[in-house]
Short mmCIF file of C-alpha atoms and ligand atoms in Angstrom, two decimals:
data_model
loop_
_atom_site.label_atom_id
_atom_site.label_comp_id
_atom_site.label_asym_id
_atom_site.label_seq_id
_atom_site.Cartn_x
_atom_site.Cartn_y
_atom_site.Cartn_z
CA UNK A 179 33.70 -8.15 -3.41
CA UNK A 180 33.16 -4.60 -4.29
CA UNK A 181 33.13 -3.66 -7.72
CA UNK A 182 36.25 -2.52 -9.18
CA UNK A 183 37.31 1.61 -9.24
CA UNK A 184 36.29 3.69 -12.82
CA UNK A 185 39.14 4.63 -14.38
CA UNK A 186 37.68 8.18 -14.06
CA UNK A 187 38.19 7.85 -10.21
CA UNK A 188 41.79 7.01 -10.58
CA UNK A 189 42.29 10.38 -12.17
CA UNK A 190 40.91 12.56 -10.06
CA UNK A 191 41.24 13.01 -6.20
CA UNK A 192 39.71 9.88 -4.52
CA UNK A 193 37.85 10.45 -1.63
CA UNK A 194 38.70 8.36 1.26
CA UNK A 195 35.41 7.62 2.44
CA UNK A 196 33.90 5.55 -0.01
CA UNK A 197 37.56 2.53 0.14
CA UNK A 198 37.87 0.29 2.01
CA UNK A 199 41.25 -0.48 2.59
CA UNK A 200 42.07 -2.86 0.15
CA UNK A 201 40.87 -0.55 -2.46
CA UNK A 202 42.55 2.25 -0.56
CA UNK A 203 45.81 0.24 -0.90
CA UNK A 204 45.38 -0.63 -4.34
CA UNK A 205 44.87 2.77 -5.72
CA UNK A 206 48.47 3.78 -4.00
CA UNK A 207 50.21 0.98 -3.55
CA UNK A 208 53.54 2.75 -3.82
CA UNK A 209 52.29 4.79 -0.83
CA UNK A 210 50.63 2.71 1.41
CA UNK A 211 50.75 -0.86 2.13
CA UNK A 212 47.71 -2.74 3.95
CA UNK A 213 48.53 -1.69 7.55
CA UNK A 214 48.78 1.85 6.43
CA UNK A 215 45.76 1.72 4.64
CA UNK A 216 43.83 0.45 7.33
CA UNK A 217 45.42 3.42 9.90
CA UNK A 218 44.09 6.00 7.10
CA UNK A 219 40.94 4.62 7.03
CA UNK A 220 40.83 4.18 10.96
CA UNK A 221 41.68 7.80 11.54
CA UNK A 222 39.25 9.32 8.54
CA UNK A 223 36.21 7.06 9.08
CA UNK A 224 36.67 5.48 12.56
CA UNK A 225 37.76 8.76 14.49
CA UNK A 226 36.15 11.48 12.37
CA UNK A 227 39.21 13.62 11.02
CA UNK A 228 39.13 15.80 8.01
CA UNK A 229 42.64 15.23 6.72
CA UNK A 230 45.23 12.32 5.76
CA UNK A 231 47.68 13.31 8.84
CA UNK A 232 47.64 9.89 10.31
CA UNK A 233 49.88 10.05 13.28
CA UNK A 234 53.29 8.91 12.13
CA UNK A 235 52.93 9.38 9.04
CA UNK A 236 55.67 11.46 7.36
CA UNK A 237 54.99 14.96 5.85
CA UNK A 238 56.27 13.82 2.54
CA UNK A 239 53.69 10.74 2.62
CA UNK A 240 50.64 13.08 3.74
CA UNK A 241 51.74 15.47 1.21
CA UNK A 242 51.98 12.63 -1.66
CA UNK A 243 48.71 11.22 -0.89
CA UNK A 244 46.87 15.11 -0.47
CA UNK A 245 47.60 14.66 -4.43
CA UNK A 246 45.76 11.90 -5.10
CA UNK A 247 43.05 11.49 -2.32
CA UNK A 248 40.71 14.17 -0.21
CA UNK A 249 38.11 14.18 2.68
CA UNK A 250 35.69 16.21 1.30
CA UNK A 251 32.18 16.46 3.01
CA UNK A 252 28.47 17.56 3.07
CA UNK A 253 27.18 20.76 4.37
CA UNK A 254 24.50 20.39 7.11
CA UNK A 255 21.76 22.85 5.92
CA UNK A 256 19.74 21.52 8.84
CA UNK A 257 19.22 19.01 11.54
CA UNK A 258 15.40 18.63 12.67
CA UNK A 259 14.52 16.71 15.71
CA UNK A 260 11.51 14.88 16.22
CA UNK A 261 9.91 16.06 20.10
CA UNK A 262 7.66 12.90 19.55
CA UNK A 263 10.04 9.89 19.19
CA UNK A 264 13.56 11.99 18.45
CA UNK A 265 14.17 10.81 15.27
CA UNK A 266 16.68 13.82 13.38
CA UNK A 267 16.03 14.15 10.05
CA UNK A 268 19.14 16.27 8.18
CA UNK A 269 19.25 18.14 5.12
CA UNK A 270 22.37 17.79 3.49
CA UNK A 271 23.68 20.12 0.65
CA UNK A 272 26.09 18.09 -1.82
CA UNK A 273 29.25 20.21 -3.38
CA UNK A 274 27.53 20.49 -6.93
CA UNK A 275 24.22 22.17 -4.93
CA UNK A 276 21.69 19.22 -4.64
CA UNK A 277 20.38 18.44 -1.35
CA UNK A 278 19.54 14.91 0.07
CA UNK A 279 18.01 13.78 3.76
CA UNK A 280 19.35 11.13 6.06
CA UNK A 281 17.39 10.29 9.06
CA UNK A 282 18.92 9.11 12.69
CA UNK A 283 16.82 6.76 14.49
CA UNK A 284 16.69 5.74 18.03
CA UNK A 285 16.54 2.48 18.98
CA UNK A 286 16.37 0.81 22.35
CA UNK A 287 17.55 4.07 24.18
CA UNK A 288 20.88 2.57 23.24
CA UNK A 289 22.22 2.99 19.95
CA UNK A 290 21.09 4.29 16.10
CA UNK A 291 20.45 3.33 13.39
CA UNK A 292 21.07 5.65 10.02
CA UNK A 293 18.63 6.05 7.08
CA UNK A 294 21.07 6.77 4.06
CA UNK A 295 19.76 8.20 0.42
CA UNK A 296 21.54 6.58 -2.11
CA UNK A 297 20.30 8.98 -5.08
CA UNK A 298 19.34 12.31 -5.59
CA UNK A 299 15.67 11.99 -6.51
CA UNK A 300 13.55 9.22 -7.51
CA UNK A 301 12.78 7.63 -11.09
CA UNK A 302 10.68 5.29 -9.80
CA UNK A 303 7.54 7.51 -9.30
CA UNK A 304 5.85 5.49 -6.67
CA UNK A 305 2.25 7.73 -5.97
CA UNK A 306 2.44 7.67 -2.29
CA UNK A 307 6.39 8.70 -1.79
CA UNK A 308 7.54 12.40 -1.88
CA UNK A 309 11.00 11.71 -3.47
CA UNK A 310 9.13 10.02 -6.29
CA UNK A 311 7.27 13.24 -7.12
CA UNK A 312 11.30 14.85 -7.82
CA UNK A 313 12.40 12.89 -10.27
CA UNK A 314 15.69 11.28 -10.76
CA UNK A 315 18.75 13.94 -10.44
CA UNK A 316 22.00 11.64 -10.25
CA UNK A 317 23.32 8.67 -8.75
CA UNK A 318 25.09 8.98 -5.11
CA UNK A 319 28.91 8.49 -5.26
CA UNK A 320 30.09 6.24 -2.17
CA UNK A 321 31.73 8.51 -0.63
CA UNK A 322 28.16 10.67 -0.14
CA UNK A 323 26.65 7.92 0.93
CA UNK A 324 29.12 6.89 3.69
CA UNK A 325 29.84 10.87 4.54
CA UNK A 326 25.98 10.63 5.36
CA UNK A 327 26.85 8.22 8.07
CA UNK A 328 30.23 9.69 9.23
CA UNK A 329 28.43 12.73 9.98
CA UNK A 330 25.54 11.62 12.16
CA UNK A 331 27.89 9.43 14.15
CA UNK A 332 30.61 12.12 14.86
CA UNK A 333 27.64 14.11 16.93
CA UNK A 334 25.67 11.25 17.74
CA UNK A 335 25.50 10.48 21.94
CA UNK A 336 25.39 7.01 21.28
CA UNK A 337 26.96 4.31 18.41
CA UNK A 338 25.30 3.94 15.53
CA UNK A 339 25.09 -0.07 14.94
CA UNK A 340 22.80 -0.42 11.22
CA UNK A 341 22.43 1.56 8.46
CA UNK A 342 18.92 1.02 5.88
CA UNK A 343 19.20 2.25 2.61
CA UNK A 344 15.81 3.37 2.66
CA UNK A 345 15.96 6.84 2.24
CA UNK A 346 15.69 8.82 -0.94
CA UNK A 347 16.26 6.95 -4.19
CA UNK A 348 16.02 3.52 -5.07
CA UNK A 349 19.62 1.59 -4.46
CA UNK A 350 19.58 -1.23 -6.91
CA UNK A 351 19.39 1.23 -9.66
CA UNK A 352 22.59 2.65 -8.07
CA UNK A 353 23.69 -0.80 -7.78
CA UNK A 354 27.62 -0.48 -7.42
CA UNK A 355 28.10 2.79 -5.78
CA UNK A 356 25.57 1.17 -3.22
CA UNK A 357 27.66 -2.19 -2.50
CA UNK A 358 31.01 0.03 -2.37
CA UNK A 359 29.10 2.36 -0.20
CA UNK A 360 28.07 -0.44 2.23
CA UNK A 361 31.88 -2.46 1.79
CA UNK A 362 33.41 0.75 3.12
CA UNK A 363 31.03 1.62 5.99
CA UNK A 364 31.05 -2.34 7.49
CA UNK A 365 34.79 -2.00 7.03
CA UNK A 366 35.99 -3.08 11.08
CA UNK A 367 38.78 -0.07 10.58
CA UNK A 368 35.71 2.02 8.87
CA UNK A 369 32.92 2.61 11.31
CA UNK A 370 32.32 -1.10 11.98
CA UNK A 371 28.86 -1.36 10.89
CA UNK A 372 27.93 -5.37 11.22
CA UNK A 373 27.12 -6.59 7.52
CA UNK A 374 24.01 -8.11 9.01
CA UNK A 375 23.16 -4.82 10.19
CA UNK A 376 23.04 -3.02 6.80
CA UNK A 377 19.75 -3.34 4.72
CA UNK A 378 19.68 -2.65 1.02
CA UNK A 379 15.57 -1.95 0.07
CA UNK A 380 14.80 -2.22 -3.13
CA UNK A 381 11.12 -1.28 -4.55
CA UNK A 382 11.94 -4.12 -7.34
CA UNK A 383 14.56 -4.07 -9.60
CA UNK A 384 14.39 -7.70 -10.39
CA UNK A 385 17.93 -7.99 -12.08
CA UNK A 386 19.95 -6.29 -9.94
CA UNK A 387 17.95 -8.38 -7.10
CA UNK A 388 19.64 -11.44 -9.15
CA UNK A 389 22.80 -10.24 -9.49
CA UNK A 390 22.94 -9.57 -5.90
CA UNK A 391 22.11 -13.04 -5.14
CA UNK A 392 24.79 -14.42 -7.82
CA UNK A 393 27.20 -12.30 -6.20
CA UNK A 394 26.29 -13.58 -2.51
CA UNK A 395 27.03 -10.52 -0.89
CA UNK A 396 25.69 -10.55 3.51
CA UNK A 397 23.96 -7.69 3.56
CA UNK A 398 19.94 -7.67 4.16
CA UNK A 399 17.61 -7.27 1.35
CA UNK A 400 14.24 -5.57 1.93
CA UNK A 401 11.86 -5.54 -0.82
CA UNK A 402 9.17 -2.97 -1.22
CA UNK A 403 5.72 -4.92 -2.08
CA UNK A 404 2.79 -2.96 -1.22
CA UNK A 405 0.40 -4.85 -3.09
CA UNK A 406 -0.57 -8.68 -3.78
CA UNK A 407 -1.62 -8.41 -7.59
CA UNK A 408 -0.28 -6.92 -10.76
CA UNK A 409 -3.63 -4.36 -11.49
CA UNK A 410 -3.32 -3.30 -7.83
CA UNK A 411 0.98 -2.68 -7.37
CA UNK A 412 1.16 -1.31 -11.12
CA UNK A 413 -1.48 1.56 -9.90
CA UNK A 414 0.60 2.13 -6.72
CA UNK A 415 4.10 1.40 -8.20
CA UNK A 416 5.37 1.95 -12.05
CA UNK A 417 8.00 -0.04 -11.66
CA UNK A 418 5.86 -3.29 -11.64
CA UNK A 419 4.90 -2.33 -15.19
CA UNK A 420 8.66 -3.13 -16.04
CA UNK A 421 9.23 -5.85 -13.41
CA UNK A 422 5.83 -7.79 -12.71
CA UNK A 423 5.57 -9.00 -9.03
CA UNK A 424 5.52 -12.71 -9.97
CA UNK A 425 9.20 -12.17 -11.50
CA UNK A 426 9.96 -9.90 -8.03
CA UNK A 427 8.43 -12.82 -6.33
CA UNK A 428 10.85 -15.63 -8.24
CA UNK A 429 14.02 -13.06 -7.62
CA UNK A 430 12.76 -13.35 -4.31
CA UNK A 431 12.66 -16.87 -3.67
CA UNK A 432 15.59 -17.39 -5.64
CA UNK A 433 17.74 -14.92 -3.11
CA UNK A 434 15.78 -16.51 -0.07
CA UNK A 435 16.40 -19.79 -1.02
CA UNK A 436 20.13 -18.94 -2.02
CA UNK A 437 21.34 -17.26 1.42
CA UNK A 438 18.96 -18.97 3.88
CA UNK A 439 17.97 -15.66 4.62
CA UNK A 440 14.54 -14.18 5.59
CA UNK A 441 13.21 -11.50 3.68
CA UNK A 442 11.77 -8.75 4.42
CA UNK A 443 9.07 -7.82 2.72
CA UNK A 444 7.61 -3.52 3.23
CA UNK A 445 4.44 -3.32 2.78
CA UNK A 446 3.10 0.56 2.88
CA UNK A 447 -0.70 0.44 3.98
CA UNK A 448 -3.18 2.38 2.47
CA UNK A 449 -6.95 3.23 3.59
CA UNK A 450 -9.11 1.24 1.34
CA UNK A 451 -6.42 0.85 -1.39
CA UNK A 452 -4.55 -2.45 -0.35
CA UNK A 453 -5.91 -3.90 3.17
CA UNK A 454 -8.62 -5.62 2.13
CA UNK A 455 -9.38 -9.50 2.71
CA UNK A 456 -9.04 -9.94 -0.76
CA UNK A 457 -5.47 -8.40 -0.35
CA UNK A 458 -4.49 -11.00 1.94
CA UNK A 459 -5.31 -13.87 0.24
CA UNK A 460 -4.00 -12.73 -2.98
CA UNK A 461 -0.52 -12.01 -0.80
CA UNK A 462 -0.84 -15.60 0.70
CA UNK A 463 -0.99 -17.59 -3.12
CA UNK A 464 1.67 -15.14 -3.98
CA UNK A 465 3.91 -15.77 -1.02
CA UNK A 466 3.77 -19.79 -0.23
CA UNK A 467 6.41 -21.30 1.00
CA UNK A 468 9.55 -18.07 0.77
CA UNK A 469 10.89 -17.06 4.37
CA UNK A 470 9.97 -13.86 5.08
CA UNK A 471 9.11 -10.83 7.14
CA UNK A 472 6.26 -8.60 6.75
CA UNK A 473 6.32 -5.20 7.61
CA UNK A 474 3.48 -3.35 7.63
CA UNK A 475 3.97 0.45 6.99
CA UNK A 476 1.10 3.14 7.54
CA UNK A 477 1.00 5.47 4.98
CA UNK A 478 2.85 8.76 5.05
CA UNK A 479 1.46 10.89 2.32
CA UNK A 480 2.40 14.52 2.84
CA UNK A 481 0.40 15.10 -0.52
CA UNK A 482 -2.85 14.49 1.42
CA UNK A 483 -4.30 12.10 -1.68
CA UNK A 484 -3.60 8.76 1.10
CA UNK A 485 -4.48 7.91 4.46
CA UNK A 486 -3.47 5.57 6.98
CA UNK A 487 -5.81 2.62 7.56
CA UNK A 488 -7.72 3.38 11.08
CA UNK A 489 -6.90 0.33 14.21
CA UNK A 490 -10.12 -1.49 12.83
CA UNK A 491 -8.69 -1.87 9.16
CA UNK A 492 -5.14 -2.39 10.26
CA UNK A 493 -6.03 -4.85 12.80
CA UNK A 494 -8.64 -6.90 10.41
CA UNK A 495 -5.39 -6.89 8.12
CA UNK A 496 -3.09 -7.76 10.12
CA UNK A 497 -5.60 -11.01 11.25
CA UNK A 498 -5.91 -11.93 7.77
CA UNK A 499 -2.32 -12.19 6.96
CA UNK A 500 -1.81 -14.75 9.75
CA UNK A 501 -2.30 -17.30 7.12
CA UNK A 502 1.18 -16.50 5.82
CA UNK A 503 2.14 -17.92 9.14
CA UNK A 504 5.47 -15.57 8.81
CA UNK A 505 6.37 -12.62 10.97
CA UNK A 506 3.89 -9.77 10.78
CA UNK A 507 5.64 -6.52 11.66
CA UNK A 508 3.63 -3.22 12.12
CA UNK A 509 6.75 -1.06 11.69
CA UNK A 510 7.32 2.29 13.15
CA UNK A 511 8.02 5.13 10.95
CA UNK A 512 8.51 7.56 13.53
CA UNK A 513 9.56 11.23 13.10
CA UNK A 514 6.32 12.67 11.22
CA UNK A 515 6.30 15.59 12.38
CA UNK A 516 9.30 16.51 10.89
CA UNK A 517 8.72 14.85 7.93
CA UNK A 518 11.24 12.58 8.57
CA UNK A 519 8.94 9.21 8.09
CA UNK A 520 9.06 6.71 4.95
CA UNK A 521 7.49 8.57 2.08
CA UNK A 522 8.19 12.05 3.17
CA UNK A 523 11.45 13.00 2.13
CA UNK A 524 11.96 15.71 -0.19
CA UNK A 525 14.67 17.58 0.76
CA UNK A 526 13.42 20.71 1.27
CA UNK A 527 14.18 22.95 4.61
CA UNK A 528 10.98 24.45 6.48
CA UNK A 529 13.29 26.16 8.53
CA UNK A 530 12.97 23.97 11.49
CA UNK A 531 14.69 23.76 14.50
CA UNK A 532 18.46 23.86 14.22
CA UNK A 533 20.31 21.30 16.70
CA UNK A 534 23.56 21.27 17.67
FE1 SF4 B 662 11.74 5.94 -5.21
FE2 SF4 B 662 11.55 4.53 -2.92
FE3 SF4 B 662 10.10 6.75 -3.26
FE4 SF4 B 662 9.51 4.56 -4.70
S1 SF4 B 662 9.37 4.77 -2.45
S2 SF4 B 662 9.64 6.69 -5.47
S3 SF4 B 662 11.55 3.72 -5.02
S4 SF4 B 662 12.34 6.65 -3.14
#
């Protein structure tokens, strides 16, 4: 279940986008009952209005709830499209003036899948990502997390069937507004987005990784690993100076073994940093026996300092790691030149091209 409302957000205006409609119910129960709930929900989430006049609804009850709930949204500062691949990265400007990316990305010619920031800013400092170079700002609130998605599917040409928190920020240190988030988005009346099809990453937060096995919740977990030893991931990652990886590696067993589930595992490739034979084997002690998939990531440094390993590196690698004998994944991060790719967003406009 999703973690009970603040007090705070009782008192003020509630935006509808981040309920479900349980907890849409329960904040105005002498309003709405379930069924109503589930229409408000239907027509703010499912069918893209901007107000609370559900059809049928009496002017008295839209006025009563305008009191205690809004639909309040995110300014598109700008949409940039990919030529390449057409993934759309968008610049979003939040009502208190920060700015956060979300990136829509094609899959199979058929549908879309939405990369959602779930902070403003990074603490984690990771050397290779752009967001980390920021800083932390403030958590998301669910609502701006969801409002990411609700815009990119009201424009979108096809449905949008997954959503990856992988975007800017790291979402187990915004732990509940995440799991609200991701209730009110799978919500069937919401925009229907399959549990199963809803990734949380996390670069490593080991007790939040815990609690989110305790609380046996079906979305995915990814986990960000990059490295197979402590010297190598602390000089890559900071976190792992908090959070060694053999205590990521237990959490990750533990939620593996827990839910059945395989996990995936992100691995962001570096030229001469951490694709080395000595990599793999170090990854192979550390991994034995947990079900898992292993993406591998190229690089996307726009600070120049990292490069991509070449075919020959990547392919010697990828060889190597075959004595996992799990899935070996070399994952597209598409939209680079648009800085759209893992790593590269930073929220800033370069006055690209304006869609739409
Ligand atoms: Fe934060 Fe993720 Fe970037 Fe690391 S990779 S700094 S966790 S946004």
């Amino acid at each position: 279940m999703p973690p009970p409302l603040s007090e705070n957000a009782l008192v003020r205006r509630i935006a509808i986008q981040g309920l479900t409609p349980e907890r849409l119910q329960a904040a105005a129960p002498d309003l709405l009952d379930l069924s109503h709930a589930r229409r408000l929900v239907g027509h703010v989430l499912h069918h893209g209005h901007d107000d609370l006049a559900v059809r049928d609804f009496s002017r008295a009850r839209v006025a009563s709830l305008g009191a205690r709930f809004h639909v309040p949204s995110l300014a598109v500062v700008e949409r940039r499209r990919s030529p390449r691949d057409g993934f759309v990265k968008y610049l979003f400007r939040l009502a208190d003036g920060a700015q956060i990316e979300a990136v829509r990305i094609p899959l199979f010619d058929t549908k879309y899948v939405v990369c959602v920031s779930s902070q403003v800013g990074c603490a984690l400092g990771c050397v290779f990502c752009a967001t980390g170079r920021m800083g932390f700002v403030r958590d998301l609130e669910p609502w701006e997390i969801v409002e990411q998605v609700r815009t990119i599917r009201r424009e979108a040409d096809r449905p949008v069937r997954g959503v990856v928190f992988m975007g800017m920020g790291e979402p187990l240190l915004n732990y509940e507004g995440v799991i609200a988030a991701a209730y009110a988005m799978s919500d069937p009346s919401s925009l229907a987005i399959a549990k199963k099809a809803i990734t949380i990453s996390t670069a490593g937060v080991v007790p939040a990784i815990r609690r989110f096995t305790d609380e046996g919740h079906d979305f995915r977990l990814a986990v960000s690993l990059t490295a197979g030893t402590h010297e190598k991931r602390r000089a890559l990652m900071p976190i792992e100076r908090k959070w060694p990886i053999e205590e990521l590696i237990e959490s990750v067993r533990a939620y593996a073994t827990a839910t059945g589930n395989r996990v995936t595992l992100e691995y962001v490739a570096i030229a001469g940093v951490n694709c080395g034979a000595d990599d793999a084997t170090a990854l192979a002690a550390l991994l034995r026996g947990i079900s898992i998939r292993f993406n591998l990531i190229e690089v996307n440094d726009a600070g120049g300092e990292f490069s991509p390993p070449d075919a020959a590196e990547l392919a010697a690698f990828r060889d190597a790691l075959q004595v996992l004998g799990q899935p070996i994944v070399r994952r597209y991060s598409g939209g680079k030149d648009v800085q759209a790719a893992c790593g590269m967003l930073a929220a800033t406009s370069d006055g690209g091209q304006l869609l739409g």
